[in-house]
């Protein structure tokens, strides 16, 4: 009979959390790439400034930093809190980029 080992469960959850983080990062980066293309379109067709790239670049730089902080939080034992913050930040980033692109292209 095998005994219950909590450390095996923790290491499995760490791997699962990192896998989910990679999926979330790829989804957000797809949205960021689309935002880059939309800003490029707005610069070409609507004659807006090149400074319109700044919010998209900020999202591209800040989001992986936040994911790293959430991984540290997860490894510290705050698993549910880290998962919630990760999903909320991803959703907020996508929504804010969508609103930004809708604002500059209209």
C-alpha atoms as a PDB file:
ATOM      1  CA  UNK A   1       0.000   0.000   0.000  1.00  0.00           C
ATOM      2  CA  UNK A   2       1.346   3.392  -0.976  1.00  0.00           C
ATOM      3  CA  UNK A   3       1.380   6.231   1.543  1.00  0.00           C
ATOM      4  CA  UNK A   4       0.041   9.699   0.795  1.00  0.00           C
ATOM      5  CA  UNK A   5       2.809  12.106  -0.180  1.00  0.00           C
ATOM      6  CA  UNK A   6       1.897  15.794  -0.208  1.00  0.00           C
ATOM      7  CA  UNK A   7       5.195  16.792  -1.850  1.00  0.00           C
ATOM      8  CA  UNK A   8       4.309  14.790  -4.974  1.00  0.00           C
ATOM      9  CA  UNK A   9       1.026  16.665  -5.217  1.00  0.00           C
ATOM     10  CA  UNK A  10       2.764  20.030  -4.828  1.00  0.00           C
ATOM     11  CA  UNK A  11       5.316  19.296  -7.536  1.00  0.00           C
ATOM     12  CA  UNK A  12       2.561  18.122  -9.861  1.00  0.00           C
ATOM     13  CA  UNK A  13       0.572  21.285  -9.209  1.00  0.00           C
ATOM     14  CA  UNK A  14       3.652  23.418  -9.905  1.00  0.00           C
ATOM     15  CA  UNK A  15       4.078  21.747 -13.284  1.00  0.00           C
ATOM     16  CA  UNK A  16       0.389  22.156 -14.056  1.00  0.00           C
ATOM     17  CA  UNK A  17       0.465  25.826 -13.021  1.00  0.00           C
ATOM     18  CA  UNK A  18       3.490  26.528 -15.231  1.00  0.00           C
ATOM     19  CA  UNK A  19       1.777  24.777 -18.146  1.00  0.00           C
ATOM     20  CA  UNK A  20      -1.342  26.903 -17.666  1.00  0.00           C
ATOM     21  CA  UNK A  21       0.853  30.002 -17.435  1.00  0.00           C
ATOM     22  CA  UNK A  22       2.434  29.164 -20.788  1.00  0.00           C
ATOM     23  CA  UNK A  23      -0.996  28.777 -22.370  1.00  0.00           C
ATOM     24  CA  UNK A  24      -2.207  32.067 -20.872  1.00  0.00           C
ATOM     25  CA  UNK A  25       0.982  33.816 -22.011  1.00  0.00           C
ATOM     26  CA  UNK A  26       0.549  32.546 -25.555  1.00  0.00           C
ATOM     27  CA  UNK A  27      -3.092  33.664 -25.672  1.00  0.00           C
ATOM     28  CA  UNK A  28      -2.267  37.135 -24.360  1.00  0.00           C
ATOM     29  CA  UNK A  29       0.679  37.449 -26.743  1.00  0.00           C
ATOM     30  CA  UNK A  30      -1.616  36.570 -29.664  1.00  0.00           C
ATOM     31  CA  UNK A  31      -3.845  39.455 -28.597  1.00  0.00           C
ATOM     32  CA  UNK A  32      -0.786  41.709 -28.226  1.00  0.00           C
ATOM     33  CA  UNK A  33       0.381  40.784 -31.731  1.00  0.00           C
ATOM     34  CA  UNK A  34      -3.072  41.566 -33.077  1.00  0.00           C
ATOM     35  CA  UNK A  35      -2.952  44.894 -31.256  1.00  0.00           C
ATOM     36  CA  UNK A  36       0.409  45.670 -32.862  1.00  0.00           C
ATOM     37  CA  UNK A  37      -1.096  44.998 -36.272  1.00  0.00           C
ATOM     38  CA  UNK A  38      -4.142  47.144 -35.471  1.00  0.00           C
ATOM     39  CA  UNK A  39      -1.938  50.035 -34.349  1.00  0.00           C
ATOM     40  CA  UNK A  40       0.129  49.623 -37.506  1.00  0.00           C
ATOM     41  CA  UNK A  41      -3.090  49.810 -39.514  1.00  0.00           C
ATOM     42  CA  UNK A  42      -4.181  52.927 -37.609  1.00  0.00           C
ATOM     43  CA  UNK A  43      -0.823  54.587 -38.252  1.00  0.00           C
ATOM     44  CA  UNK A  44      -1.010  53.819 -41.980  1.00  0.00           C
ATOM     45  CA  UNK A  45      -4.664  54.574 -42.647  1.00  0.00           C
ATOM     46  CA  UNK A  46      -5.726  57.031 -39.951  1.00  0.00           C
ATOM     47  CA  UNK A  47      -2.498  59.033 -39.613  1.00  0.00           C
ATOM     48  CA  UNK A  48      -2.108  58.662 -35.853  1.00  0.00           C
ATOM     49  CA  UNK A  49       1.175  59.057 -34.013  1.00  0.00           C
ATOM     50  CA  UNK A  50       3.757  56.320 -33.560  1.00  0.00           C
ATOM     51  CA  UNK A  51       3.358  56.868 -29.811  1.00  0.00           C
ATOM     52  CA  UNK A  52       0.207  54.765 -30.044  1.00  0.00           C
ATOM     53  CA  UNK A  53       2.452  51.707 -29.740  1.00  0.00           C
ATOM     54  CA  UNK A  54       3.350  52.577 -26.122  1.00  0.00           C
ATOM     55  CA  UNK A  55       0.377  50.903 -24.331  1.00  0.00           C
ATOM     56  CA  UNK A  56       0.840  47.724 -26.360  1.00  0.00           C
ATOM     57  CA  UNK A  57       4.575  47.613 -25.604  1.00  0.00           C
ATOM     58  CA  UNK A  58       3.859  48.218 -21.913  1.00  0.00           C
ATOM     59  CA  UNK A  59       1.425  45.293 -21.884  1.00  0.00           C
ATOM     60  CA  UNK A  60       3.999  43.129 -23.652  1.00  0.00           C
ATOM     61  CA  UNK A  61       6.668  43.915 -21.041  1.00  0.00           C
ATOM     62  CA  UNK A  62       4.585  43.993 -17.858  1.00  0.00           C
ATOM     63  CA  UNK A  63       2.515  40.833 -18.358  1.00  0.00           C
ATOM     64  CA  UNK A  64       5.422  38.306 -18.162  1.00  0.00           C
ATOM     65  CA  UNK A  65       6.735  40.106 -15.072  1.00  0.00           C
ATOM     66  CA  UNK A  66       3.353  39.683 -13.423  1.00  0.00           C
ATOM     67  CA  UNK A  67       3.286  36.000 -14.374  1.00  0.00           C
ATOM     68  CA  UNK A  68       6.667  35.570 -12.696  1.00  0.00           C
ATOM     69  CA  UNK A  69       5.357  37.231  -9.529  1.00  0.00           C
ATOM     70  CA  UNK A  70       2.311  34.959  -9.585  1.00  0.00           C
ATOM     71  CA  UNK A  71       4.554  31.901  -9.895  1.00  0.00           C
ATOM     72  CA  UNK A  72       6.465  33.068  -6.817  1.00  0.00           C
ATOM     73  CA  UNK A  73       3.145  33.514  -5.014  1.00  0.00           C
ATOM     74  CA  UNK A  74       2.075  30.006  -6.086  1.00  0.00           C
ATOM     75  CA  UNK A  75       5.328  28.471  -4.854  1.00  0.00           C
ATOM     76  CA  UNK A  76       4.928  30.289  -1.528  1.00  0.00           C
ATOM     77  CA  UNK A  77       1.723  28.345  -0.923  1.00  0.00           C
ATOM     78  CA  UNK A  78      -0.904  30.859  -2.034  1.00  0.00           C
ATOM     79  CA  UNK A  79      -2.069  28.668  -4.881  1.00  0.00           C
ATOM     80  CA  UNK A  80      -5.672  29.804  -5.242  1.00  0.00           C
ATOM     81  CA  UNK A  81      -4.767  33.469  -4.925  1.00  0.00           C
ATOM     82  CA  UNK A  82      -2.037  33.179  -7.567  1.00  0.00           C
ATOM     83  CA  UNK A  83      -4.345  31.358  -9.973  1.00  0.00           C
ATOM     84  CA  UNK A  84      -7.087  33.934  -9.504  1.00  0.00           C
ATOM     85  CA  UNK A  85      -4.726  36.869 -10.008  1.00  0.00           C
ATOM     86  CA  UNK A  86      -3.207  35.254 -13.094  1.00  0.00           C
ATOM     87  CA  UNK A  87      -6.559  34.739 -14.791  1.00  0.00           C
ATOM     88  CA  UNK A  88      -7.864  38.170 -13.763  1.00  0.00           C
ATOM     89  CA  UNK A  89      -4.755  39.940 -15.057  1.00  0.00           C
ATOM     90  CA  UNK A  90      -4.929  38.073 -18.361  1.00  0.00           C
ATOM     91  CA  UNK A  91      -8.600  38.965 -18.799  1.00  0.00           C
ATOM     92  CA  UNK A  92      -8.002  42.589 -17.869  1.00  0.00           C
ATOM     93  CA  UNK A  93      -5.080  42.873 -20.279  1.00  0.00           C
ATOM     94  CA  UNK A  94      -7.111  41.462 -23.152  1.00  0.00           C
ATOM     95  CA  UNK A  95     -10.106  43.691 -22.402  1.00  0.00           C
ATOM     96  CA  UNK A  96      -7.995  46.837 -22.043  1.00  0.00           C
ATOM     97  CA  UNK A  97      -6.153  46.147 -25.287  1.00  0.00           C
ATOM     98  CA  UNK A  98      -9.462  45.587 -27.058  1.00  0.00           C
ATOM     99  CA  UNK A  99     -10.872  48.860 -25.704  1.00  0.00           C
ATOM    100  CA  UNK A 100      -7.683  50.699 -26.654  1.00  0.00           C
ATOM    101  CA  UNK A 101      -7.733  49.395 -30.226  1.00  0.00           C
ATOM    102  CA  UNK A 102     -11.438  50.180 -30.550  1.00  0.00           C
ATOM    103  CA  UNK A 103     -10.725  53.704 -29.330  1.00  0.00           C
ATOM    104  CA  UNK A 104      -7.924  54.468 -31.786  1.00  0.00           C
ATOM    105  CA  UNK A 105      -9.526  52.885 -34.845  1.00  0.00           C
ATOM    106  CA  UNK A 106     -12.897  54.589 -34.520  1.00  0.00           C
END
